[in-house]
PDB file of C-alpha atoms in Angstrom:
ATOM      1  CA  MET S   1     104.388  74.710  16.889  1.00 42.00           C
ATOM      2  CA  PRO S   2     107.464  76.089  15.050  1.00 42.00           C
ATOM      3  CA  LEU S   3     109.832  77.739  17.426  1.00 42.00           C
ATOM      4  CA  SER S   4     110.464  80.613  15.079  1.00 42.00           C
ATOM      5  CA  ASN S   5     106.775  81.563  15.001  1.00 42.00           C
ATOM      6  CA  SER S   6     106.108  81.198  18.698  1.00 40.00           C
ATOM      7  CA  THR S   7     105.592  84.375  20.677  1.00 39.00           C
ATOM      8  CA  TYR S   8     105.822  82.519  23.981  1.00 36.00           C
ATOM      9  CA  ILE S   9     109.415  81.295  23.685  1.00 37.00           C
ATOM     10  CA  THR S  10     111.829  82.119  26.472  1.00 39.00           C
ATOM     11  CA  ARG S  11     115.393  82.048  25.167  1.00 38.00           C
ATOM     12  CA  TRP S  12     118.762  82.452  26.756  1.00 38.00           C
ATOM     13  CA  ARG S  13     122.347  82.370  25.485  1.00 41.00           C
ATOM     14  CA  VAL S  14     124.207  79.080  25.939  1.00 42.00           C
ATOM     15  CA  ASN S  15     127.731  78.840  24.503  1.00 44.00           C
ATOM     16  CA  ASP S  16     127.113  81.884  22.279  1.00 45.00           C
ATOM     17  CA  THR S  17     123.972  80.313  20.831  1.00 44.00           C
ATOM     18  CA  PHE S  18     120.326  80.718  21.699  1.00 40.00           C
ATOM     19  CA  SER S  19     118.415  77.805  23.168  1.00 42.00           C
ATOM     20  CA  ALA S  20     114.647  77.690  23.633  1.00 43.00           C
ATOM     21  CA  HIS S  21     113.149  76.141  26.732  1.00 45.00           C
ATOM     22  CA  ASP S  22     111.171  73.012  25.820  1.00 46.00           C
ATOM     23  CA  ASN S  23     108.074  74.108  27.705  1.00 47.00           C
ATOM     24  CA  ALA S  24     108.383  77.844  27.053  1.00 44.00           C
ATOM     25  CA  TRP S  25     105.566  77.859  24.493  1.00 42.00           C
ATOM     26  CA  ARG S  26     103.251  76.598  27.254  1.00 46.00           C
ATOM     27  CA  SER S  27     103.602  79.791  29.287  1.00 50.00           C
ATOM     28  CA  ARG S  28     100.578  82.067  29.496  1.00 51.00           C
ATOM     29  CA  SER S  29     100.048  85.758  29.803  1.00 51.00           C
ATOM     30  CA  ARG S  30      98.967  87.113  33.158  1.00 51.00           C
ATOM     31  CA  LEU S  31      96.043  88.758  31.364  1.00 52.00           C
ATOM     32  CA  GLU S  32      94.566  85.476  30.150  1.00 50.00           C
ATOM     33  CA  PHE S  33      91.776  83.680  31.932  1.00 53.00           C
ATOM     34  CA  PRO S  34      92.891  81.281  34.693  1.00 56.00           C
ATOM     35  CA  THR S  35      93.697  77.750  33.643  1.00 58.00           C
ATOM     36  CA  ARG S  36      91.552  74.840  34.730  1.00 58.00           C
ATOM     37  CA  THR S  37      94.063  73.933  37.439  1.00 64.00           C
ATOM     38  CA  ARG S  38      94.119  77.484  38.716  1.00 65.00           C
ATOM     39  CA  ARG S  39      90.325  77.683  38.643  1.00 67.00           C
ATOM     40  CA  LEU S  40      90.145  74.505  40.682  1.00 72.00           C
ATOM     41  CA  ARG S  41      92.520  75.973  43.237  1.00 74.00           C
ATOM     42  CA  ILE S  42      90.509  79.184  43.471  1.00 79.00           C
ATOM     43  CA  ALA S  43      87.291  77.195  43.806  1.00 81.00           C
ATOM     44  CA  SER S  44      88.876  75.084  46.522  1.00 79.00           C
ATOM     45  CA  LYS S  45      89.852  78.198  48.471  1.00 83.00           C
ATOM     46  CA  ILE S  46      86.358  79.642  48.133  1.00 88.00           C
ATOM     47  CA  HIS S  47      84.945  76.304  49.242  1.00 87.00           C
ATOM     48  CA  ASP S  48      87.140  76.347  52.354  1.00 88.00           C
ATOM     49  CA  TRP S  49      85.969  79.801  53.372  1.00 92.00           C
ATOM     50  CA  ILE S  50      82.324  78.988  52.688  1.00 94.00           C
ATOM     51  CA  TRP S  51      82.557  76.210  55.266  1.00 93.00           C
ATOM     52  CA  ILE S  52      84.316  78.531  57.696  1.00 95.00           C
ATOM     53  CA  ILE S  53      81.479  81.042  57.348  1.00 96.00           C
ATOM     54  CA  ILE S  54      78.917  78.263  57.805  1.00 96.00           C
ATOM     55  CA  CYS S  55      80.622  77.195  61.038  1.00 96.00           C
ATOM     56  CA  LEU S  56      80.666  80.767  62.344  1.00 94.00           C
ATOM     57  CA  ILE S  57      76.997  81.292  61.473  1.00 96.00           C
ATOM     58  CA  LEU S  58      76.075  77.989  63.096  1.00 96.00           C
ATOM     59  CA  THR S  59      78.023  79.038  66.184  1.00 95.00           C
ATOM     60  CA  GLN S  60      76.017  82.257  66.440  1.00 94.00           C
ATOM     61  CA  VAL S  61      72.711  80.429  65.924  1.00 94.00           C
ATOM     62  CA  LEU S  62      73.479  77.847  68.610  1.00 93.00           C
ATOM     63  CA  TYR S  63      74.724  80.527  70.994  1.00 92.00           C
ATOM     64  CA  ALA S  64      71.925  83.051  70.554  1.00 88.00           C
ATOM     65  CA  TYR S  65      68.802  81.095  69.677  1.00 90.00           C
ATOM     66  CA  ILE S  66      69.067  77.612  71.169  1.00 89.00           C
ATOM     67  CA  HIS S  67      68.416  77.269  74.886  1.00 86.00           C
ATOM     68  CA  ALA S  68      70.024  74.535  76.935  1.00 84.00           C
ATOM     69  CA  PRO S  69      67.742  72.184  78.896  1.00 85.00           C
ATOM     70  CA  ASP S  70      66.952  72.996  82.511  1.00 86.00           C
ATOM     71  CA  LEU S  71      69.943  72.366  84.726  1.00 89.00           C
ATOM     72  CA  TYR S  72      69.371  70.888  88.170  1.00 92.00           C
ATOM     73  CA  PHE S  73      71.524  71.945  91.102  1.00 92.00           C
ATOM     74  CA  ARG S  74      71.622  71.527  94.861  1.00 92.00           C
ATOM     75  CA  ILE S  75      71.003  74.644  96.923  1.00 91.00           C
ATOM     76  CA  ASP S  76      73.341  73.343  99.623  1.00 90.00           C
ATOM     77  CA  ASP S  77      76.284  72.874  97.245  1.00 91.00           C
ATOM     78  CA  PRO S  78      79.177  75.013  98.563  1.00 93.00           C
ATOM     79  CA  THR S  79      81.007  74.870  95.228  1.00 93.00           C
ATOM     80  CA  LEU S  80      78.237  76.998  93.689  1.00 94.00           C
ATOM     81  CA  ARG S  81      78.503  79.849  96.207  1.00 94.00           C
ATOM     82  CA  ALA S  82      81.555  81.629  94.815  1.00 94.00           C
ATOM     83  CA  PRO S  83      81.466  85.446  94.649  1.00 94.00           C
ATOM     84  CA  VAL S  84      80.500  87.175  91.422  1.00 93.00           C
ATOM     85  CA  LEU S  85      83.706  88.791  90.190  1.00 94.00           C
ATOM     86  CA  PRO S  86      84.522  90.675  86.974  1.00 93.00           C
ATOM     87  CA  ASP S  87      86.438  88.888  84.257  1.00 93.00           C
ATOM     88  CA  LEU S  88      90.190  89.026  84.651  1.00 94.00           C
ATOM     89  CA  VAL S  89      90.340  88.594  80.868  1.00 94.00           C
ATOM     90  CA  SER S  90      87.208  89.909  79.177  1.00 92.00           C
ATOM     91  CA  SER S  91      85.722  88.368  76.057  1.00 91.00           C
ATOM     92  CA  PHE S  92      86.953  91.283  73.932  1.00 93.00           C
ATOM     93  CA  VAL S  93      90.501  91.079  75.264  1.00 95.00           C
ATOM     94  CA  SER S  94      90.465  87.299  74.897  1.00 94.00           C
ATOM     95  CA  THR S  95      89.393  87.606  71.249  1.00 93.00           C
ATOM     96  CA  VAL S  96      92.132  90.115  70.461  1.00 94.00           C
ATOM     97  CA  VAL S  97      94.822  88.146  72.270  1.00 95.00           C
ATOM     98  CA  SER S  98      93.725  84.723  71.031  1.00 94.00           C
ATOM     99  CA  VAL S  99      92.938  85.555  67.409  1.00 94.00           C
ATOM    100  CA  ALA S 100      94.389  88.873  66.280  1.00 95.00           C
ATOM    101  CA  ILE S 101      97.882  88.523  67.747  1.00 96.00           C
ATOM    102  CA  PRO S 102      98.629  85.050  66.257  1.00 96.00           C
ATOM    103  CA  LEU S 103      97.271  86.144  62.874  1.00 95.00           C
ATOM    104  CA  VAL S 104      99.359  89.312  62.836  1.00 95.00           C
ATOM    105  CA  GLY S 105     102.382  87.360  64.061  1.00 94.00           C
ATOM    106  CA  ILE S 106     102.089  84.802  61.265  1.00 93.00           C
ATOM    107  CA  VAL S 107     101.728  87.474  58.581  1.00 93.00           C
ATOM    108  CA  LEU S 108     104.593  89.643  59.864  1.00 93.00           C
ATOM    109  CA  MET S 109     106.957  86.700  60.334  1.00 90.00           C
ATOM    110  CA  ASN S 110     106.108  85.444  56.869  1.00 88.00           C
ATOM    111  CA  PHE S 111     106.871  88.797  55.275  1.00 87.00           C
ATOM    112  CA  ALA S 112     110.058  89.146  57.309  1.00 86.00           C
ATOM    113  CA  PHE S 113     111.550  85.680  56.799  1.00 83.00           C
ATOM    114  CA  PHE S 114     109.669  83.619  54.202  1.00 75.00           C
ATOM    115  CA  THR S 115     107.609  85.862  51.881  1.00 75.00           C
ATOM    116  CA  SER S 116     105.267  83.162  50.690  1.00 80.00           C
ATOM    117  CA  TRP S 117     101.710  84.122  49.785  1.00 84.00           C
ATOM    118  CA  THR S 118     100.740  80.461  49.655  1.00 84.00           C
ATOM    119  CA  ASP S 119     102.004  79.899  53.165  1.00 86.00           C
ATOM    120  CA  ILE S 120     100.233  83.038  54.391  1.00 90.00           C
ATOM    121  CA  TYR S 121      96.977  81.763  52.940  1.00 90.00           C
ATOM    122  CA  HIS S 122      97.269  78.316  54.477  1.00 90.00           C
ATOM    123  CA  SER S 123      98.490  79.511  57.862  1.00 92.00           C
ATOM    124  CA  VAL S 124      95.763  82.142  58.187  1.00 94.00           C
ATOM    125  CA  THR S 125      93.080  79.824  56.832  1.00 94.00           C
ATOM    126  CA  GLY S 126      94.215  76.975  59.073  1.00 94.00           C
ATOM    127  CA  LEU S 127      94.153  79.153  62.175  1.00 96.00           C
ATOM    128  CA  VAL S 128      90.640  80.397  61.366  1.00 97.00           C
ATOM    129  CA  GLN S 129      89.542  76.823  60.646  1.00 96.00           C
ATOM    130  CA  ALA S 130      90.825  75.736  64.053  1.00 97.00           C
ATOM    131  CA  LEU S 131      88.971  78.609  65.718  1.00 97.00           C
ATOM    132  CA  ALA S 132      85.724  78.006  63.796  1.00 97.00           C
ATOM    133  CA  THR S 133      85.800  74.283  64.573  1.00 97.00           C
ATOM    134  CA  THR S 134      86.399  74.947  68.252  1.00 97.00           C
ATOM    135  CA  MET S 135      83.618  77.498  68.565  1.00 96.00           C
ATOM    136  CA  VAL S 136      81.012  75.413  66.752  1.00 97.00           C
ATOM    137  CA  ILE S 137      81.797  72.440  69.013  1.00 97.00           C
ATOM    138  CA  CYS S 138      81.671  74.590  72.153  1.00 96.00           C
ATOM    139  CA  SER S 139      78.419  76.253  71.088  1.00 95.00           C
ATOM    140  CA  PHE S 140      76.903  72.836  70.400  1.00 96.00           C
ATOM    141  CA  PHE S 141      77.634  71.769  73.977  1.00 95.00           C
ATOM    142  CA  TRP S 142      76.343  75.093  75.320  1.00 94.00           C
ATOM    143  CA  ALA S 143      73.060  74.574  73.471  1.00 93.00           C
ATOM    144  CA  THR S 144      72.569  70.892  74.247  1.00 93.00           C
ATOM    145  CA  ILE S 145      74.217  70.364  77.630  1.00 93.00           C
ATOM    146  CA  GLY S 146      75.135  73.669  79.238  1.00 90.00           C
ATOM    147  CA  GLY S 147      76.668  74.019  82.650  1.00 91.00           C
ATOM    148  CA  VAL S 148      76.377  76.159  85.751  1.00 93.00           C
ATOM    149  CA  ARG S 149      79.209  78.358  86.945  1.00 95.00           C
ATOM    150  CA  PRO S 150      80.831  78.499  90.403  1.00 95.00           C
ATOM    151  CA  TYR S 151      78.833  81.633  91.307  1.00 95.00           C
ATOM    152  CA  HIS S 152      75.481  80.107  90.351  1.00 94.00           C
ATOM    153  CA  LEU S 153      73.837  80.068  93.796  1.00 94.00           C
ATOM    154  CA  THR S 154      75.203  83.505  94.639  1.00 94.00           C
ATOM    155  CA  LYS S 155      73.556  85.018  91.589  1.00 94.00           C
ATOM    156  CA  CYS S 156      70.478  82.805  91.834  1.00 93.00           C
ATOM    157  CA  ASN S 157      69.587  83.736  95.430  1.00 92.00           C
ATOM    158  CA  PRO S 158      66.972  80.964  95.884  1.00 93.00           C
ATOM    159  CA  ASP S 159      63.545  81.932  97.205  1.00 91.00           C
ATOM    160  CA  PRO S 160      62.915  80.036 100.488  1.00 91.00           C
ATOM    161  CA  ALA S 161      59.181  80.026  99.753  1.00 90.00           C
ATOM    162  CA  LYS S 162      59.791  77.820  96.714  1.00 91.00           C
ATOM    163  CA  LEU S 163      61.892  75.261  98.538  1.00 91.00           C
ATOM    164  CA  VAL S 164      60.341  71.911  99.397  1.00 90.00           C
ATOM    165  CA  VAL S 165      61.326  69.895 102.446  1.00 87.00           C
ATOM    166  CA  GLY S 166      63.163  66.740 101.428  1.00 86.00           C
ATOM    167  CA  GLN S 167      63.857  67.943  97.887  1.00 90.00           C
ATOM    168  CA  PHE S 168      67.531  68.352  97.053  1.00 90.00           C
ATOM    169  CA  TYR S 169      67.687  69.358  93.391  1.00 92.00           C
ATOM    170  CA  TYR S 170      66.084  72.438  91.874  1.00 92.00           C
ATOM    171  CA  THR S 171      65.958  74.316  88.581  1.00 90.00           C
ATOM    172  CA  PRO S 172      66.488  78.065  88.052  1.00 90.00           C
ATOM    173  CA  ASP S 173      62.748  78.525  88.652  1.00 90.00           C
ATOM    174  CA  VAL S 174      63.486  78.915  92.380  1.00 93.00           C
ATOM    175  CA  CYS S 175      65.829  81.859  91.797  1.00 92.00           C
ATOM    176  CA  ARG S 176      64.983  85.379  92.855  1.00 92.00           C
ATOM    177  CA  GLY S 177      68.003  86.795  91.089  1.00 89.00           C
ATOM    178  CA  THR S 178      68.399  87.011  87.341  1.00 89.00           C
ATOM    179  CA  ILE S 179      70.166  84.117  85.660  1.00 89.00           C
ATOM    180  CA  ASP S 180      71.326  85.173  82.215  1.00 89.00           C
ATOM    181  CA  LYS S 181      71.712  82.758  79.351  1.00 88.00           C
ATOM    182  CA  ILE S 182      75.485  83.082  79.430  1.00 90.00           C
ATOM    183  CA  ASP S 183      75.464  81.990  83.068  1.00 90.00           C
ATOM    184  CA  LEU S 184      74.319  78.555  81.890  1.00 91.00           C
ATOM    185  CA  HIS S 185      77.095  78.228  79.280  1.00 92.00           C
ATOM    186  CA  GLY S 186      79.718  77.056  81.714  1.00 91.00           C
ATOM    187  CA  PHE S 187      80.589  73.849  79.872  1.00 93.00           C
ATOM    188  CA  PRO S 188      82.936  73.931  78.077  1.00 95.00           C
ATOM    189  CA  SER S 189      85.053  77.077  78.419  1.00 95.00           C
ATOM    190  CA  GLY S 190      84.974  79.116  75.232  1.00 94.00           C
ATOM    191  CA  HIS S 191      87.873  81.281  76.399  1.00 96.00           C
ATOM    192  CA  ALA S 192      90.095  78.233  76.879  1.00 97.00           C
ATOM    193  CA  GLY S 193      88.967  76.593  73.641  1.00 97.00           C
ATOM    194  CA  SER S 194      89.575  79.602  71.399  1.00 96.00           C
ATOM    195  CA  ALA S 195      92.876  80.466  73.088  1.00 97.00           C
ATOM    196  CA  PHE S 196      94.300  76.967  72.752  1.00 98.00           C
ATOM    197  CA  ALA S 197      93.017  76.573  69.180  1.00 97.00           C
ATOM    198  CA  CYS S 198      94.781  79.690  67.906  1.00 97.00           C
ATOM    199  CA  TRP S 199      97.957  79.619  69.971  1.00 97.00           C
ATOM    200  CA  VAL S 200      98.593  75.884  69.585  1.00 97.00           C
ATOM    201  CA  PHE S 201      98.239  76.287  65.819  1.00 96.00           C
ATOM    202  CA  PHE S 202     100.679  79.208  66.005  1.00 96.00           C
ATOM    203  CA  SER S 203     103.077  77.050  68.015  1.00 94.00           C
ATOM    204  CA  TYR S 204     102.857  74.261  65.408  1.00 92.00           C
ATOM    205  CA  TRP S 205     103.600  76.795  62.678  1.00 91.00           C
ATOM    206  CA  ILE S 206     106.650  78.156  64.515  1.00 90.00           C
ATOM    207  CA  PHE S 207     107.804  74.593  65.235  1.00 87.00           C
ATOM    208  CA  ALA S 208     107.749  73.686  61.561  1.00 84.00           C
ATOM    209  CA  LYS S 209     109.464  76.878  60.445  1.00 84.00           C
ATOM    210  CA  LEU S 210     112.273  76.605  63.009  1.00 82.00           C
ATOM    211  CA  LYS S 211     112.683  72.830  62.456  1.00 77.00           C
ATOM    212  CA  LEU S 212     113.301  72.188  66.117  1.00 76.00           C
ATOM    213  CA  TRP S 213     114.361  68.546  65.693  1.00 74.00           C
ATOM    214  CA  ASN S 214     116.795  68.951  62.794  1.00 68.00           C
ATOM    215  CA  GLY S 215     119.845  68.088  64.888  1.00 70.00           C
ATOM    216  CA  THR S 216     121.118  71.613  65.543  1.00 75.00           C
ATOM    217  CA  ALA S 217     120.237  71.426  69.272  1.00 78.00           C
ATOM    218  CA  GLN S 218     119.550  75.160  69.430  1.00 84.00           C
ATOM    219  CA  PHE S 219     117.703  75.895  72.662  1.00 89.00           C
ATOM    220  CA  TYR S 220     116.252  79.205  71.480  1.00 88.00           C
ATOM    221  CA  LYS S 221     114.080  77.264  69.013  1.00 87.00           C
ATOM    222  CA  MET S 222     112.536  75.325  71.867  1.00 89.00           C
ATOM    223  CA  ILE S 223     111.893  78.533  73.812  1.00 93.00           C
ATOM    224  CA  LEU S 224     110.217  80.230  70.842  1.00 92.00           C
ATOM    225  CA  THR S 225     108.068  77.154  70.262  1.00 92.00           C
ATOM    226  CA  PHE S 226     106.862  76.958  73.857  1.00 94.00           C
ATOM    227  CA  LEU S 227     106.315  80.685  74.436  1.00 95.00           C
ATOM    228  CA  PRO S 228     102.961  80.794  72.580  1.00 95.00           C
ATOM    229  CA  LEU S 229     101.580  78.077  74.882  1.00 96.00           C
ATOM    230  CA  ILE S 230     101.908  80.363  77.905  1.00 97.00           C
ATOM    231  CA  VAL S 231      99.139  82.632  76.608  1.00 97.00           C
ATOM    232  CA  PRO S 232      96.288  80.062  76.442  1.00 97.00           C
ATOM    233  CA  ALA S 233      97.417  78.563  79.738  1.00 97.00           C
ATOM    234  CA  TYR S 234      97.188  81.980  81.408  1.00 97.00           C
ATOM    235  CA  ILE S 235      93.786  82.791  79.894  1.00 97.00           C
ATOM    236  CA  SER S 236      92.433  79.406  80.969  1.00 97.00           C
ATOM    237  CA  LEU S 237      93.706  79.719  84.529  1.00 97.00           C
ATOM    238  CA  THR S 238      92.148  83.161  84.919  1.00 96.00           C
ATOM    239  CA  ARG S 239      88.741  81.608  84.222  1.00 96.00           C
ATOM    240  CA  VAL S 240      89.197  79.432  87.296  1.00 96.00           C
ATOM    241  CA  ILE S 241      90.674  82.191  89.454  1.00 96.00           C
ATOM    242  CA  ASP S 242      87.790  84.616  88.809  1.00 94.00           C
ATOM    243  CA  PHE S 243      85.217  81.842  89.453  1.00 95.00           C
ATOM    244  CA  HIS S 244      83.741  81.851  85.956  1.00 96.00           C
ATOM    245  CA  HIS S 245      84.521  78.194  85.286  1.00 96.00           C
ATOM    246  CA  PHE S 246      85.238  74.968  87.085  1.00 96.00           C
ATOM    247  CA  PRO S 247      88.584  73.303  86.298  1.00 96.00           C
ATOM    248  CA  HIS S 248      86.980  70.471  84.327  1.00 96.00           C
ATOM    249  CA  GLN S 249      85.153  72.987  82.113  1.00 96.00           C
ATOM    250  CA  VAL S 250      88.441  74.699  81.294  1.00 97.00           C
ATOM    251  CA  ILE S 251      90.222  71.395  80.651  1.00 97.00           C
ATOM    252  CA  VAL S 252      87.564  70.189  78.211  1.00 97.00           C
ATOM    253  CA  GLY S 253      87.553  73.529  76.400  1.00 97.00           C
ATOM    254  CA  GLY S 254      91.335  73.438  76.117  1.00 97.00           C
ATOM    255  CA  LEU S 255      91.302  69.883  74.747  1.00 98.00           C
ATOM    256  CA  ILE S 256      88.755  70.866  72.105  1.00 98.00           C
ATOM    257  CA  GLY S 257      91.013  73.724  71.048  1.00 97.00           C
ATOM    258  CA  ILE S 258      94.137  71.548  70.960  1.00 97.00           C
ATOM    259  CA  PHE S 259      92.508  68.837  68.849  1.00 97.00           C
ATOM    260  CA  SER S 260      90.994  71.419  66.493  1.00 97.00           C
ATOM    261  CA  ALA S 261      94.384  73.100  66.033  1.00 96.00           C
ATOM    262  CA  THR S 262      96.089  69.767  65.381  1.00 93.00           C
ATOM    263  CA  PHE S 263      93.597  68.654  62.751  1.00 94.00           C
ATOM    264  CA  ALA S 264      93.522  72.096  61.097  1.00 94.00           C
ATOM    265  CA  TYR S 265      97.315  72.199  60.898  1.00 92.00           C
ATOM    266  CA  LYS S 266      97.490  68.684  59.492  1.00 88.00           C
ATOM    267  CA  LEU S 267      94.797  69.639  56.970  1.00 88.00           C
ATOM    268  CA  ASN S 268      96.830  72.539  55.594  1.00 87.00           C
ATOM    269  CA  TYR S 269     100.329  71.082  55.973  1.00 82.00           C
ATOM    270  CA  PRO S 270     100.007  67.373  55.107  1.00 73.00           C
ATOM    271  CA  MET S 271     102.910  64.943  55.374  1.00 60.00           C
ATOM    272  CA  HIS S 272     103.266  61.212  55.664  1.00 46.00           C
ATOM    273  CA  GLY S 273     103.951  59.655  59.023  1.00 41.00           C
ATOM    274  CA  TRP S 274     104.237  61.475  62.321  1.00 41.00           C
ATOM    275  CA  PHE S 275     104.403  65.039  61.088  1.00 43.00           C
ATOM    276  CA  TYR S 276     106.813  66.252  63.746  1.00 44.00           C
ATOM    277  CA  GLY S 277     109.357  63.465  63.418  1.00 38.00           C
ATOM    278  CA  GLU S 278     113.001  64.386  63.158  1.00 36.00           C
ATOM    279  CA  ASN S 279     113.112  63.310  59.516  1.00 41.00           C
ATOM    280  CA  ASP S 280     110.112  65.374  58.441  1.00 43.00           C
ATOM    281  CA  GLY S 281     111.626  68.588  57.183  1.00 46.00           C
ATOM    282  CA  ASN S 282     108.611  69.596  55.116  1.00 47.00           C
ATOM    283  CA  GLY S 283     106.314  70.718  57.910  1.00 48.00           C
ATOM    284  CA  ASP S 284     106.391  74.270  56.602  1.00 51.00           C
ATOM    285  CA  ILE S 285     105.261  73.485  53.062  1.00 53.00           C
ATOM    286  CA  PRO S 286     101.560  74.207  52.424  1.00 55.00           C
ATOM    287  CA  ALA S 287      99.429  71.646  50.674  1.00 49.00           C
ATOM    288  CA  TYR S 288      98.624  73.804  47.654  1.00 45.00           C
ATOM    289  CA  GLY S 289     102.180  75.113  47.477  1.00 46.00           C
ATOM    290  CA  ILE S 290     103.528  71.740  46.390  1.00 43.00           C
ATOM    291  CA  HIS S 291     103.385  71.085  42.673  1.00 41.00           C
ATOM    292  CA  GLN S 292     104.241  67.987  40.742  1.00 38.00           C
ATOM    293  CA  THR S 293     106.642  70.025  38.640  1.00 37.00           C
ATOM    294  CA  TYR S 294     109.100  69.774  41.512  1.00 40.00           C
ATOM    295  CA  LEU S 295     109.028  66.023  41.085  1.00 42.00           C
ATOM    296  CA  LYS S 296     109.799  65.994  37.365  1.00 44.00           C
ATOM    297  CA  GLN S 297     113.519  66.664  37.440  1.00 47.00           C
ATOM    298  CA  ILE S 298     115.701  64.232  35.481  1.00 48.00           C
ATOM    299  CA  GLY S 299     118.979  62.968  36.906  1.00 51.00           C
ATOM    300  CA  PRO S 300     122.191  62.018  35.065  1.00 54.00           C
ATOM    301  CA  ASP S 301     120.953  58.462  34.609  1.00 56.00           C
ATOM    302  CA  GLY S 302     117.759  59.619  32.938  1.00 53.00           C
ATOM    303  CA  ARG S 303     115.554  58.834  35.914  1.00 52.00           C
ATOM    304  CA  ALA S 304     113.319  61.254  37.775  1.00 49.00           C
ATOM    305  CA  VAL S 305     114.885  62.567  40.964  1.00 49.00           C
ATOM    306  CA  LEU S 306     113.482  64.428  43.934  1.00 46.00           C
ATOM    307  CA  PRO S 307     115.034  67.754  44.966  1.00 43.00           C
ATOM    308  CA  SER S 308     116.030  67.993  48.592  1.00 40.00           C
ATOM    309  CA  ASN S 309     117.714  70.600  50.734  1.00 36.00           C
ATOM    310  CA  ASP S 310     117.442  72.022  54.238  1.00 35.00           C
ATOM    311  CA  ASN S 311     114.233  73.920  53.485  1.00 35.00           C
ATOM    312  CA  LEU S 312     112.515  71.743  50.882  1.00 36.00           C
ATOM    313  CA  GLU S 313     112.316  67.997  51.421  1.00 35.00           C
ATOM    314  CA  LEU S 314     109.715  66.451  49.179  1.00 33.00           C
ATOM    315  CA  GLN S 315     110.458  62.798  49.786  1.00 34.00           C
ATOM    316  CA  SER S 316     107.530  62.390  52.174  1.00 35.00           C
ATOM    317  CA  VAL S 317     105.234  65.135  50.940  1.00 36.00           C
ATOM    318  CA  LEU S 318     101.679  64.325  49.990  1.00 34.00           C
ATOM    319  CA  VAL S 319     101.292  66.040  46.644  1.00 36.00           C
ATOM    320  CA  ARG S 320      97.976  67.776  46.042  1.00 34.00           C
ATOM    321  CA  ARG S 321      96.962  69.439  42.823  1.00 31.00           C
TER     322      ARG S 321
END
C-alpha cells in the first residue's frame, strides 16, 4: 500500500522530516467490527461467565431441590445438645462482607492506583469464579452427605414413645420438633467457604500489587496483605461460637474456599514457577492483558529483547492470545 495514499498512517516529525510508522496502516477505526482476535477474546469472556452462571444455578438446584440422605445420630450425644442461638453473622451480612466489600475494594483500588480495565475484569471475574466454585462444591456435599449441627438434639426434641430399648442411632423420624432442611446442611460450612474464597483471593491480589517480596522489606505491605485474612477467620469462628457448626465443618469449608481462591487466581494471573516467588514480579498482570507485541522489541544487535522494569516483568509470563 503506498504510504501517500494511506489514510491510516500515523506520522511524526523526526529531524525536521516526517516518518511513517511501519505498522500504522494496520490500525483500525474504533467504529469497525472487532477483529478476529478481539472477537475471540470477547467470546472467551462470555464463555467464562456462562460457566459461572451454570455453577450458580447448579448451586441453587443442589441446595433447594436435592435432599441429603437420612442422617443417623445418637440421642445421648452431649455434643448435639447445644442451645439454639441466633447467628452472630447472618447469611445476608456474610454475603455483603464476603463478596461485596472485596469486589468494591478491588475496583476502587484499581481506579485509584492502577486504572486497568483488563485487571478489573480479571480480578472481579476471578473472585466470582472462586466464590462460584466454592459454593457448588459446598452445595454438592450438602446434597449428598449433609451434616447435623451442634443444636440438633435440642431442636429435634426426640419423642420417648419412638425410642427403642437397646437402639443407639436414630433418624429425624423420632423428632417432635421441626428439623428444617438447612439444619441438615452442617457439612461443610458455607459461611467459612465463601468468606475464605473471596478474602483469600483479595489477599492474593493485594500481595501481587504490593510486591511484598521485592526486597524493599516494607512492613506495611505485610500488614495490608494479612489484614483481609482476619475477616474470614472471624466469620468462621463465629459459626463455632454460636453453635451453628462443629470445628471440623468450618475447617473443611475454609479449605474449600482457600483452594478455590488459589486456583481462580492462578487461572487469571498465570506465571511460570511458584507464582509468589521473590523473582516473580508479574503477579499483577492479567492473562488477557499480556500481548505478544510486548515481546517483539528489537535490541541494538538486531535480536528480540524483552522489556522489564519494576512493574512489568515478562520474562516468566505465560503469554495468552
